[in-house]
Coordinates of N, CA and C in Angstrom, one line a residue:
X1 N 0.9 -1.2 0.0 CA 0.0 0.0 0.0 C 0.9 1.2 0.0
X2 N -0.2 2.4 -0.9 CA 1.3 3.3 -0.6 C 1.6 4.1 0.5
X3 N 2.5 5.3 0.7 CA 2.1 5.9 1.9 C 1.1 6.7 2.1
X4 N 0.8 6.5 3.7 CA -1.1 7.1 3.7 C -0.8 8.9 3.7
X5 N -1.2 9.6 3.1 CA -0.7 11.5 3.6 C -1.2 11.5 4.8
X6 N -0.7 12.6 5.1 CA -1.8 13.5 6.5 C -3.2 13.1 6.9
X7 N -3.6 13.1 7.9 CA -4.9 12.8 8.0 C -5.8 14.0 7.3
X8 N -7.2 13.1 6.9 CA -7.5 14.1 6.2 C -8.4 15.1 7.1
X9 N -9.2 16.5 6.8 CA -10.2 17.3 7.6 C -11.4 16.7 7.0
X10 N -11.1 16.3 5.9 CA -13.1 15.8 5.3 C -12.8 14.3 4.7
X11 N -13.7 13.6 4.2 CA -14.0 12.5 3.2 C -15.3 12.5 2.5
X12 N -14.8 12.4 1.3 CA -16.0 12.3 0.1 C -16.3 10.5 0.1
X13 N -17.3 10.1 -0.2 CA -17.9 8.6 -0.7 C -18.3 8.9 -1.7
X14 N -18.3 7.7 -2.8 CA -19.3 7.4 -3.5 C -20.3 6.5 -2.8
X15 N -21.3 6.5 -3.7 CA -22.4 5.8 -2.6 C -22.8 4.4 -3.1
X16 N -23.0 3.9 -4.4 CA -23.1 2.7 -4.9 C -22.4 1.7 -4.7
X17 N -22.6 0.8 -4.3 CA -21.1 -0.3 -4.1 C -20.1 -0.3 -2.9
X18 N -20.4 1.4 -3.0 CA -19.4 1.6 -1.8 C -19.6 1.8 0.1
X19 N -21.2 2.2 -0.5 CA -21.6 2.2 1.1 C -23.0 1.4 1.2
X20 N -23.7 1.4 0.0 CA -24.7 0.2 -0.5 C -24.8 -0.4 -1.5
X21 N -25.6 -1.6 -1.3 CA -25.1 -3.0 -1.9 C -26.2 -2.7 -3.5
X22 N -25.1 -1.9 -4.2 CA -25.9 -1.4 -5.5 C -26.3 -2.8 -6.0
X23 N -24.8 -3.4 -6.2 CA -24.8 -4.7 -7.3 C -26.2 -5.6 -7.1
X24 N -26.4 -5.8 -5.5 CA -27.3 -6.5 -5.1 C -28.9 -6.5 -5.6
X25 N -29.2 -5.3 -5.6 CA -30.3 -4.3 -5.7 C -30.4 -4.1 -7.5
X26 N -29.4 -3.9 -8.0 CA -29.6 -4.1 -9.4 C -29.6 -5.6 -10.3
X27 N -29.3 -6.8 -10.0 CA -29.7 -8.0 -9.8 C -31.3 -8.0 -9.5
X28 N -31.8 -7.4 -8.3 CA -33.2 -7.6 -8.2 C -34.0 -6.9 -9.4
X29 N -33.3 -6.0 -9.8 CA -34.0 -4.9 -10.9 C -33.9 -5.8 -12.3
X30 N -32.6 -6.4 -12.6 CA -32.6 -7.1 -13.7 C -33.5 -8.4 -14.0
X31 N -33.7 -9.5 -12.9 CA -34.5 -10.5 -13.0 C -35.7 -10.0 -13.1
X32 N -36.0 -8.9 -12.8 CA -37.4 -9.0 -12.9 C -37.9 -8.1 -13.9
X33 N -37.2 -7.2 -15.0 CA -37.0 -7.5 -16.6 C -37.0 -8.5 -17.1
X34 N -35.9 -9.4 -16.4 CA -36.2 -10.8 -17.6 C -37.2 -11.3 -17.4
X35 N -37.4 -11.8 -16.5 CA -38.9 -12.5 -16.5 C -40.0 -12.1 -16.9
X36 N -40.1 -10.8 -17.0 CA -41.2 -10.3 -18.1 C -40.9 -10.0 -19.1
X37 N -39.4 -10.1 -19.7 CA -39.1 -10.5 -21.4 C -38.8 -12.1 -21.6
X38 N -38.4 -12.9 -20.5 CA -38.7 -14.3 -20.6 C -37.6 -14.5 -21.3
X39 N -36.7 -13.6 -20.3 CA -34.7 -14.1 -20.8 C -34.4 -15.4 -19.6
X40 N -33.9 -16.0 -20.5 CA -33.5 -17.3 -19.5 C -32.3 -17.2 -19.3
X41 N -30.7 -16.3 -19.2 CA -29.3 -16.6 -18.9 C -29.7 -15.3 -18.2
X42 N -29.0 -15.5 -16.6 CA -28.6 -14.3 -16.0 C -27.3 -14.1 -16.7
X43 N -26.6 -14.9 -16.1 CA -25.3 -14.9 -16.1 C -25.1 -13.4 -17.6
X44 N -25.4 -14.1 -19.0 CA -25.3 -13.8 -20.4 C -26.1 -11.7 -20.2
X45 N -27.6 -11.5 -19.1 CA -27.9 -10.9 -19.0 C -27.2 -9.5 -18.2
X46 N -26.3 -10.5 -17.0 CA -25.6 -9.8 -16.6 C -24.6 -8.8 -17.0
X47 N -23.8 -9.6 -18.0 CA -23.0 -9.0 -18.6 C -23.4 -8.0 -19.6
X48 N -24.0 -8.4 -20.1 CA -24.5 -7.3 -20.9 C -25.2 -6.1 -20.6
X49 N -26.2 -5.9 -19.5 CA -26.4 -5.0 -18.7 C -25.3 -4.0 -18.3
X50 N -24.1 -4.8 -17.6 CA -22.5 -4.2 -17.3 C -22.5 -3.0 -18.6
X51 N -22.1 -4.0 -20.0 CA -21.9 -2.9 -20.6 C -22.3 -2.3 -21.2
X52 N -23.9 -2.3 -21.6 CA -24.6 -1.8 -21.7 C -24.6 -0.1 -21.2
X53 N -24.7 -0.4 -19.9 CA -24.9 0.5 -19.0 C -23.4 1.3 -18.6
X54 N -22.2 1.0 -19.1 CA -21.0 1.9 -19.1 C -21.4 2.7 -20.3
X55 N -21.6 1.7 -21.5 CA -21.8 2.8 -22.9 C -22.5 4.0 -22.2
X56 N -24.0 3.4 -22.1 CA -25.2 4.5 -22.3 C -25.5 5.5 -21.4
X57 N -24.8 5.2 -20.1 CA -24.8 6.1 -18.8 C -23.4 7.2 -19.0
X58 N -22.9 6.4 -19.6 CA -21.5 7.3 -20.2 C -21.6 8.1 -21.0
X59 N -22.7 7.7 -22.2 CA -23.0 8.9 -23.0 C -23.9 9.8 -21.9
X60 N -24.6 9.6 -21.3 CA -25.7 10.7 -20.5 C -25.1 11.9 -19.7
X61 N -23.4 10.8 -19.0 CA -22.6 11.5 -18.4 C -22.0 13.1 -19.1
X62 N -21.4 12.6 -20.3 CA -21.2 13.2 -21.0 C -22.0 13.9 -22.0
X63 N -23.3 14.2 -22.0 CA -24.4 14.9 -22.0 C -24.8 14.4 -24.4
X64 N -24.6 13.5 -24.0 CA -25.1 12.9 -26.0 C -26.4 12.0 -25.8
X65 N -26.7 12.1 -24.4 CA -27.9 11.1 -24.3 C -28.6 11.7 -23.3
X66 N -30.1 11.7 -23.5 CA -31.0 12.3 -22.2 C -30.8 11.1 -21.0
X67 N -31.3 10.9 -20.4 CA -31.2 9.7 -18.8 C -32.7 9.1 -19.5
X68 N -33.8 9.4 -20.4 CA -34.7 8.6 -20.8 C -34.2 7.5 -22.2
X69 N -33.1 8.5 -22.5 CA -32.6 7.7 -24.0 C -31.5 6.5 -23.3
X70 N -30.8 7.2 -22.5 CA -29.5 6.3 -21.7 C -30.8 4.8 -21.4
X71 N -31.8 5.1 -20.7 CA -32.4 3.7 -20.1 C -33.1 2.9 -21.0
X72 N -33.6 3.8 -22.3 CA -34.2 3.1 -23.3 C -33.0 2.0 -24.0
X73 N -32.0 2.5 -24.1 CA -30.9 2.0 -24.5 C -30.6 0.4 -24.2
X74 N -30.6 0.6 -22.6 CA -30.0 -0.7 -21.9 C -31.6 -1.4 -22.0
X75 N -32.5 -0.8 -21.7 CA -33.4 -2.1 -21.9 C -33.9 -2.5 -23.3
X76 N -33.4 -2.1 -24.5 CA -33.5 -2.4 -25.7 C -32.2 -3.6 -25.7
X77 N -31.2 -3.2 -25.5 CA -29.9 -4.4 -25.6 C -30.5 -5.8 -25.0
X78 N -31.4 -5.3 -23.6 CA -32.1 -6.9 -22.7 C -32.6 -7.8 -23.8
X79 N -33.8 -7.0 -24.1 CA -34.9 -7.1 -24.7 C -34.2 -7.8 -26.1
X80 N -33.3 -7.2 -26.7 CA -32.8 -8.2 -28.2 C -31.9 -9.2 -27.9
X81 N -31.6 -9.6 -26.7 CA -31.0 -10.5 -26.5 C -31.8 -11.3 -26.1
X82 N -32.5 -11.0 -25.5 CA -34.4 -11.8 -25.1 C -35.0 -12.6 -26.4
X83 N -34.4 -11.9 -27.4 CA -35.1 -12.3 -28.9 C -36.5 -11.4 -29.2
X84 N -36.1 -10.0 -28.5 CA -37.2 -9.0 -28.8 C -36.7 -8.1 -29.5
X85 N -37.4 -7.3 -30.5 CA -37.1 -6.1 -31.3 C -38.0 -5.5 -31.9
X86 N -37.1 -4.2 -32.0 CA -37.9 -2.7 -32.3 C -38.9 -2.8 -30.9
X87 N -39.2 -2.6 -29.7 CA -39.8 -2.5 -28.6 C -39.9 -1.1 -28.9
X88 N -41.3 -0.6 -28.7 CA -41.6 1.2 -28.2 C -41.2 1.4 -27.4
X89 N -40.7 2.9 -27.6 CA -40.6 3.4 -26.0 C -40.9 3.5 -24.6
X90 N -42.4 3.6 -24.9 CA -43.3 3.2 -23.8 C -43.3 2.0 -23.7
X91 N -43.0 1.2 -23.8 CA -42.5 -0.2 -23.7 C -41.1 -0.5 -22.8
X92 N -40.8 0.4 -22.9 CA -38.9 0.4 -22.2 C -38.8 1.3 -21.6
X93 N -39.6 2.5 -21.6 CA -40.1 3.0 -20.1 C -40.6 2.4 -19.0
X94 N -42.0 1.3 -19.1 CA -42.4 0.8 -18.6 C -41.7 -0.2 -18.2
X95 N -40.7 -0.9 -19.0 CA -39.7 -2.3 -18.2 C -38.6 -1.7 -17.1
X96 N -38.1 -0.1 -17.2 CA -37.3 0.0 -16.9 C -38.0 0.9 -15.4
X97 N -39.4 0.8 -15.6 CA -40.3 1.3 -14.0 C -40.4 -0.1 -13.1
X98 N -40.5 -1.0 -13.7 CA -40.1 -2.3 -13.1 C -38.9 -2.5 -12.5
X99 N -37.9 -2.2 -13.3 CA -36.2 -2.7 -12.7 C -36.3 -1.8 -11.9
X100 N -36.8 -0.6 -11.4 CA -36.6 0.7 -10.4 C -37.3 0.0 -9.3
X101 N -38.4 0.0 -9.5 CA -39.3 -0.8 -8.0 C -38.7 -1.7 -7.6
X102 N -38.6 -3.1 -8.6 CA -37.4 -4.3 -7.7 C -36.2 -3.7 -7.3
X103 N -35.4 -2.6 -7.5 CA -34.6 -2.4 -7.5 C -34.5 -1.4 -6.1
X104 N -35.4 -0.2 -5.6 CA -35.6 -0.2 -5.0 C -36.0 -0.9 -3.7
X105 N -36.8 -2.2 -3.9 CA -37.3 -3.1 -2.7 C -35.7 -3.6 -2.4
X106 N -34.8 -3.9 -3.0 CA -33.7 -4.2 -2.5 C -32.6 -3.7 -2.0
X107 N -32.9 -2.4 -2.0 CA -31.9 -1.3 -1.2 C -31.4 -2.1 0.0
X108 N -30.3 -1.9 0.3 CA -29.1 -2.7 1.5 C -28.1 -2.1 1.7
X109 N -27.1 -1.6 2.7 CA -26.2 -1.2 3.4 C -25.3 -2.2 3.6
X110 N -24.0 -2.1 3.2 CA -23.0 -3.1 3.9 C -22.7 -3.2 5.4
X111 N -22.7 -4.0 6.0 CA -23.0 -4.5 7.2 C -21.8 -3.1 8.0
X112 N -20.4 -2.4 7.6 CA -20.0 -1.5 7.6 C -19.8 -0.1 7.7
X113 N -21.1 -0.1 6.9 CA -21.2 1.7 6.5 C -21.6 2.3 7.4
X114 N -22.6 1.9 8.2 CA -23.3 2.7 9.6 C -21.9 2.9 10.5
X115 N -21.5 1.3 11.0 CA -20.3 1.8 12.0 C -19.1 2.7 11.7
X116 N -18.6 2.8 10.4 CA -17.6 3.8 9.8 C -17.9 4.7 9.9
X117 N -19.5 5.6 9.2 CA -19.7 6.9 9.1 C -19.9 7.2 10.8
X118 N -20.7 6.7 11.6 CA -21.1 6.9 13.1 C -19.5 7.3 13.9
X119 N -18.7 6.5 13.3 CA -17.0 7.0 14.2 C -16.6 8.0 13.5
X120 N -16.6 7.9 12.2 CA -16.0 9.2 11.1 C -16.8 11.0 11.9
X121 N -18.5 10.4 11.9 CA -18.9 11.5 12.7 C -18.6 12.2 13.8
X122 N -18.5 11.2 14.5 CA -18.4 10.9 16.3 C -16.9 11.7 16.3
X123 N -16.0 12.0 15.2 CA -14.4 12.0 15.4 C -14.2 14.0 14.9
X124 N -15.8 14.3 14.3 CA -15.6 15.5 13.8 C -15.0 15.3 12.1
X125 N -15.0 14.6 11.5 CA -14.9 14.8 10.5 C -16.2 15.0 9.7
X126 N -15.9 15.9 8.7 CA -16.8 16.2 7.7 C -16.8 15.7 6.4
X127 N -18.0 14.9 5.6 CA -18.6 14.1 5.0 C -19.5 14.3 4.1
X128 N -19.5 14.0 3.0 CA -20.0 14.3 2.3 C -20.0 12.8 0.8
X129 N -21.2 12.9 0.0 CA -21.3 11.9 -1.0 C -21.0 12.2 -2.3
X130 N -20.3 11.7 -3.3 CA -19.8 12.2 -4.6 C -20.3 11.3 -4.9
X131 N -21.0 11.1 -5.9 CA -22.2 10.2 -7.0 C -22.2 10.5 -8.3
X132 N -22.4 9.8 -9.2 CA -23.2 10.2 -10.6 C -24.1 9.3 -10.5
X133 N -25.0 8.9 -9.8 CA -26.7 8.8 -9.3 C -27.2 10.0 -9.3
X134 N -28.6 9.9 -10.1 CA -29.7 11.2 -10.3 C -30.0 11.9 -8.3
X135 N -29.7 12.9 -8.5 CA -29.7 13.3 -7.2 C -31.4 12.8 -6.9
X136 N -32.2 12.8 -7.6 CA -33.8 12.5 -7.4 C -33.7 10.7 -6.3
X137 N -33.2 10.3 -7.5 CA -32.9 8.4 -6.7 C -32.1 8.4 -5.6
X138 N -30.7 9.6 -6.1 CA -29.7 9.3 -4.4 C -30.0 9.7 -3.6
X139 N -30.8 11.0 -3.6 CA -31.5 11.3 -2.4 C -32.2 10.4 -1.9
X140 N -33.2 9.9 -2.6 CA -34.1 8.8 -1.5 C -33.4 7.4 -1.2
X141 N -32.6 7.1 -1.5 CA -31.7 5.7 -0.7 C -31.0 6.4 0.0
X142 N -30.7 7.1 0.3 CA -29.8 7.8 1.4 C -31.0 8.6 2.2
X143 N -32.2 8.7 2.5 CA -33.3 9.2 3.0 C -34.0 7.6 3.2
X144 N -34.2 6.8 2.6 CA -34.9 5.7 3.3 C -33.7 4.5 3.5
X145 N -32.2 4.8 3.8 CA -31.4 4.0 4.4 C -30.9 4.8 5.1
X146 N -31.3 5.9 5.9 CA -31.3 6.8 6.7 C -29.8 7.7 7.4
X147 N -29.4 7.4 6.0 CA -28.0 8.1 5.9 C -27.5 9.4 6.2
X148 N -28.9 10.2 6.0 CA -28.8 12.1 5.9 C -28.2 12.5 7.1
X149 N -28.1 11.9 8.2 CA -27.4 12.6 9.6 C -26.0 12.5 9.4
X150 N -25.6 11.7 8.7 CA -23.4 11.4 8.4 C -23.3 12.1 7.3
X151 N -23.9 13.0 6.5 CA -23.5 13.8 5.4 C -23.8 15.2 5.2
X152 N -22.8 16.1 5.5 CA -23.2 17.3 5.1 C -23.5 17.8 3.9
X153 N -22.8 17.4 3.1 CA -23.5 17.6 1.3 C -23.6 16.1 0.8
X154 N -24.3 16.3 -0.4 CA -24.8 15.5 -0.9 C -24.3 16.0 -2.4
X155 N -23.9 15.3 -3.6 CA -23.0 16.4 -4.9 C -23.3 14.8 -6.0
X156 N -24.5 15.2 -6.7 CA -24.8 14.5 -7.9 C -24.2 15.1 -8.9
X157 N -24.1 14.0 -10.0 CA -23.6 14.8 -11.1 C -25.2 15.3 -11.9
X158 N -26.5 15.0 -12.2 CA -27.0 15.8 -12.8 C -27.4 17.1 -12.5
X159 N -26.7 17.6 -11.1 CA -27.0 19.2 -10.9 C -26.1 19.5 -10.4
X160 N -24.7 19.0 -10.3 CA -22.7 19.7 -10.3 C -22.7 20.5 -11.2
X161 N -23.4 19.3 -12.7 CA -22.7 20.5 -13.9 C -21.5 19.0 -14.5
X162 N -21.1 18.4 -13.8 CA -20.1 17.1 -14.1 C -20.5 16.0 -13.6
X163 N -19.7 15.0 -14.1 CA -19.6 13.8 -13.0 C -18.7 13.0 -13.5
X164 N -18.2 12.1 -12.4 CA -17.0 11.8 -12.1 C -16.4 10.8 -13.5
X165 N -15.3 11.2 -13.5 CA -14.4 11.5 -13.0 C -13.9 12.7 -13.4
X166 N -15.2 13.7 -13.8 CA -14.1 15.4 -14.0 C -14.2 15.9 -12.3
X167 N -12.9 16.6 -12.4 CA -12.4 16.7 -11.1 C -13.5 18.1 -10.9
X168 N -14.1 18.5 -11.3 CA -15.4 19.3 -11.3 C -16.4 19.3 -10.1
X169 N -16.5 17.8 -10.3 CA -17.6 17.5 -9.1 C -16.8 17.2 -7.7
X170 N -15.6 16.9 -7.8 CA -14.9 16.7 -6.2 C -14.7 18.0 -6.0
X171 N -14.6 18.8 -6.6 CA -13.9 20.2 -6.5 C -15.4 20.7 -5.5
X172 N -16.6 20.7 -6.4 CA -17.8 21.1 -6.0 C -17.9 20.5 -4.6
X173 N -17.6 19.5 -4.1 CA -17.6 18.6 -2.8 C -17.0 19.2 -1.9
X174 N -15.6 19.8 -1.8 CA -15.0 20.2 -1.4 C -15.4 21.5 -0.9
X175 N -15.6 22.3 -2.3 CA -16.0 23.5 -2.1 C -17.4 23.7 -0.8
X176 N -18.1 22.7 -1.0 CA -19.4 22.7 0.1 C -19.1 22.5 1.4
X177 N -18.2 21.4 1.4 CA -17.2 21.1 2.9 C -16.8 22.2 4.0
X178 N -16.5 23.4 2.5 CA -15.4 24.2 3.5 C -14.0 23.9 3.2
X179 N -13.7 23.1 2.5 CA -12.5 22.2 2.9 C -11.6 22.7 1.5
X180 N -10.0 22.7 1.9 CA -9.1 22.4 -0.1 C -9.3 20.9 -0.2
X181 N -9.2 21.0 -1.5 CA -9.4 19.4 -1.8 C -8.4 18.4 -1.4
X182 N -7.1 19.4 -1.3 CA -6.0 18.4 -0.7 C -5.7 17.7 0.9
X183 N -6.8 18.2 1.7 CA -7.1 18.1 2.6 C -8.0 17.0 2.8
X184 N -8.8 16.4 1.9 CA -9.7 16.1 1.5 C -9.5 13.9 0.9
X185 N -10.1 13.5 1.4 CA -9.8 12.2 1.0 C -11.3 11.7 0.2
X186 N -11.2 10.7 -0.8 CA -12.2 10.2 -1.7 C -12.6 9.1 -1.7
X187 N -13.2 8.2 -1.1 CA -13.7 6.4 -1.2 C -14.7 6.1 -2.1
X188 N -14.2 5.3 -2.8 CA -15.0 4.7 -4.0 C -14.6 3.4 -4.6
X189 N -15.5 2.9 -5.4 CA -15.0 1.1 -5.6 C -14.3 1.1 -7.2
X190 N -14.2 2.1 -7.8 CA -14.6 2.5 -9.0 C -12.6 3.0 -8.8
X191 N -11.6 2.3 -10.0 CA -10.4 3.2 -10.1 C -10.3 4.2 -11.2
X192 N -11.4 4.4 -12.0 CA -11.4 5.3 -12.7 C -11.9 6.1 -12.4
X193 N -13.3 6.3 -12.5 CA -14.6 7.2 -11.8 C -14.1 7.6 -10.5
X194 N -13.0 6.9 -9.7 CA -13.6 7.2 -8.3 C -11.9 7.8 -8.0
X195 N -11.2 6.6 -8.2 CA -9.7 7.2 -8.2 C -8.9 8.2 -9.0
X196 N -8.9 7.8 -10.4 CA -8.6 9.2 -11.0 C -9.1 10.3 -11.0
X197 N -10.2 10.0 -10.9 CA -10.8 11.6 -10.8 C -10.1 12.0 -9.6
X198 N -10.4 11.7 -8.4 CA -10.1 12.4 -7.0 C -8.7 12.8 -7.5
X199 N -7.5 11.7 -8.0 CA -6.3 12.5 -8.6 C -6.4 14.0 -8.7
X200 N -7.2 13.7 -9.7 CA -7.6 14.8 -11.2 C -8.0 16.3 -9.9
X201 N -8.5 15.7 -9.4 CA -9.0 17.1 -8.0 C -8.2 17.6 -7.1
X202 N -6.9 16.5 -7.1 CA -6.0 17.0 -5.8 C -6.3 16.3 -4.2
X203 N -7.4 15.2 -4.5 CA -8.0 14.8 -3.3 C -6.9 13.3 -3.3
X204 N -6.9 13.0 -2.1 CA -6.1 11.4 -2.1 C -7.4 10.3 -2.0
X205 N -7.2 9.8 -3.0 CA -7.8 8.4 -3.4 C -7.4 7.2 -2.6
X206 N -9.0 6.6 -2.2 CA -8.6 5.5 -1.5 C -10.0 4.7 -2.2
X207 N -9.2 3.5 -2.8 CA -10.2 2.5 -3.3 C -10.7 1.3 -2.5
X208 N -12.0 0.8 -2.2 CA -12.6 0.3 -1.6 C -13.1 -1.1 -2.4
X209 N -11.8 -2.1 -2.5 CA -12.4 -3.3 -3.1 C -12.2 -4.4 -2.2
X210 N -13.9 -4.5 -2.0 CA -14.5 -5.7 -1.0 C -14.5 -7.0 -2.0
X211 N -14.4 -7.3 -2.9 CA -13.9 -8.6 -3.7 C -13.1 -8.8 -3.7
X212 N -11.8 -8.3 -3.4 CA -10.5 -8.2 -3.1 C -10.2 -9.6 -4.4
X213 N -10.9 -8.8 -6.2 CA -10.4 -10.0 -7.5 C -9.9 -8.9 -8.3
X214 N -9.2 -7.7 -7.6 CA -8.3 -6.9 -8.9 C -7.4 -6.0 -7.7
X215 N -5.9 -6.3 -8.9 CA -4.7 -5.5 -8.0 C -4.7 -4.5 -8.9
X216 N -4.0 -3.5 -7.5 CA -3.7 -1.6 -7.8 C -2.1 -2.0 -7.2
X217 N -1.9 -0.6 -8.1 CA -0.9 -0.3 -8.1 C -0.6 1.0 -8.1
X218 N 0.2 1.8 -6.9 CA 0.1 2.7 -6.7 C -1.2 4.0 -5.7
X219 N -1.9 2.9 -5.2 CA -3.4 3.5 -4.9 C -3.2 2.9 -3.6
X220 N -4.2 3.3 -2.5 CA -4.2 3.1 -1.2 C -5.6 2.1 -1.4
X221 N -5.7 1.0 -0.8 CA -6.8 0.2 -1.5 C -6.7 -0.7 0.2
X222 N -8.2 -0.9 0.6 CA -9.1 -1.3 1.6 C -9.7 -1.9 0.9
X223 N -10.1 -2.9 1.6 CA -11.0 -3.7 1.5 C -13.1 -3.9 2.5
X224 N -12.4 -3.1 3.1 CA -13.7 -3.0 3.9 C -13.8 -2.0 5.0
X225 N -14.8 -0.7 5.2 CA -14.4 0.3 5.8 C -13.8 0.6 6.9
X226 N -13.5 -0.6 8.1 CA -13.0 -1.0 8.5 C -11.6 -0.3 8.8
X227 N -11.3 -0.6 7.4 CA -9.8 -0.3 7.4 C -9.7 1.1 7.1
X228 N -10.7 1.7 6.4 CA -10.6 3.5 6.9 C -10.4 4.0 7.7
X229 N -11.0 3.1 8.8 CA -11.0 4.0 10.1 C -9.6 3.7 10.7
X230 N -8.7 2.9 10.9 CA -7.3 2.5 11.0 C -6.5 3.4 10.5
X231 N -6.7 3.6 9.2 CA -6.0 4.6 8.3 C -6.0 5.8 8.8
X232 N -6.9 6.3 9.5 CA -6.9 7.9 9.8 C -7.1 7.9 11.5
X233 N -6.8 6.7 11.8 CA -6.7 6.3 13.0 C -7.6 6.5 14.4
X234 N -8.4 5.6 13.9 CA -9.7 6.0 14.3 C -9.8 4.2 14.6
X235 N -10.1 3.8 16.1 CA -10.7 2.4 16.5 C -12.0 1.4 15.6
X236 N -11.2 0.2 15.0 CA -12.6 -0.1 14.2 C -13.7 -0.5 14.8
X237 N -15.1 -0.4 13.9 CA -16.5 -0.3 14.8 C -16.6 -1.6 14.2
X238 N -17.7 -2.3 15.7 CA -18.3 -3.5 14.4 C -19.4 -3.2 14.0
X239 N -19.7 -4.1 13.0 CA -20.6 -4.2 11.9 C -22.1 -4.0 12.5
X240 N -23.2 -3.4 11.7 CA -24.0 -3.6 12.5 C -25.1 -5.0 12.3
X241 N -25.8 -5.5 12.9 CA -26.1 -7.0 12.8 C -27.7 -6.2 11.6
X242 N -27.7 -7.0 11.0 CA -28.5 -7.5 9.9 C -28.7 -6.3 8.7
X243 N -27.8 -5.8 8.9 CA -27.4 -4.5 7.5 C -27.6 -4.8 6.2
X244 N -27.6 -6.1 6.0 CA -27.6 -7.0 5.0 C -28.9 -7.8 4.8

């Protein structure tokens, strides 16, 4: 690992993956598309959704797609690999109001995230969430997983003006803090989106891979938040029971 800087005054999160169990929750959203297009390979489903959804969310990012065209997109890819085509709009509106509700019912917290941000709080540090989630959706998983008391801003990319990885929106994070960015540390599961950017901002990146199935190099890389709190030296909390 490399060396850790100065302790930081603030920390940015991303919120997906990183403090809840996106993957989880988007699995619930996906099966229950297929089963009302009557895809029979998760596995084949899976994948494809993956990149489906880097393309199409990547154009939205970078503003070539509305966020109605980005979803139409990925549930057109489902749906022709389903052995469906040319689907209406309103058709892929509607499948993709589905993946949202299951997707929703499965909102989950890593067993983690409560006892990290509760010490992170408890210690005076200031906190805050860096996302490219529609501030409309991140708001409410962070309002019905009752996150809002450990974050003083909240910094989407569809109302920054960016999203990650232009150092735009960590800057914007920072800026709300109070904080310079170099004072400022960044957790996310993501080494692009999450790590270069913070780079790109001046902020110290620390990646958060709980599958511990890809090596870094040159990055400060945890496994479970756990080890944040060590790092800025802070006693680890346990988990809280049924977070999961």
């Amino acid at each position: 690992m490399p060396n850790t800087p100065a302790t930081p005054i603030a920390l940015c999160f991303d919120l997906d993956d990183t403090l809840i169990d996106d993957e989880a929750a988007s699995n619930a959203g996906l099966r229950a598309v297929m089963d009302r297009l009557g895809h029979p390979d998760f596995g084949a489903a899976r994948a494809l959704w993956n990149v489906q959804t880097e393309i199409s969310f990547g154009a939205y990012l970078r503003g070539t797609l509305s966020m109605e065209q980005q979803r139409r997109e990925r549930i057109r890819a489902l749906a022709v690999q389903a052995g469906h085509s040319g689907i209406a709009d309103q058709h892929c509106d509607d499948l993709y109001r589905l993946y949202l509700d299951a997707h929703r019912s499965a909102w989950q917290l890593f067993p983690d995230t409560l006892p990290a941000l509760g010490a992170l709080a408890s210690a005076g540090y200031r906190l805050a969430v860096v996302t490219n989630g529609t501030e409309s959706l991140q708001h409410a998983k962070i309002q019905a997983l009752e996150l809002s008391p450990y974050f003083h801003t909240v910094v989407c990319s569809d109302t920054a003006g960016a999203g990650k990885p232009d150092p735009r929106i960590y800057q914007a994070a920072a800026q709300r803090l109070g904080v310079d960015p170099a004072s400022c540390w960044h957790v996310g599961d993501q080494i692009h989106s999450d790590a270069v950017g913070a780079v790109a901002a001046h902020m110290h990146p620390v990646v958060l891979d709980r599958t511990r199935h890809q090596r870094y190099e040159g990055v400060t890389v945890i496994h479970g938040l756990e080890e944040l709190l060590r790092l800025v030296g802070l006693p680890s909390a346990a988990p809280v029971a049924g977070a999961l």
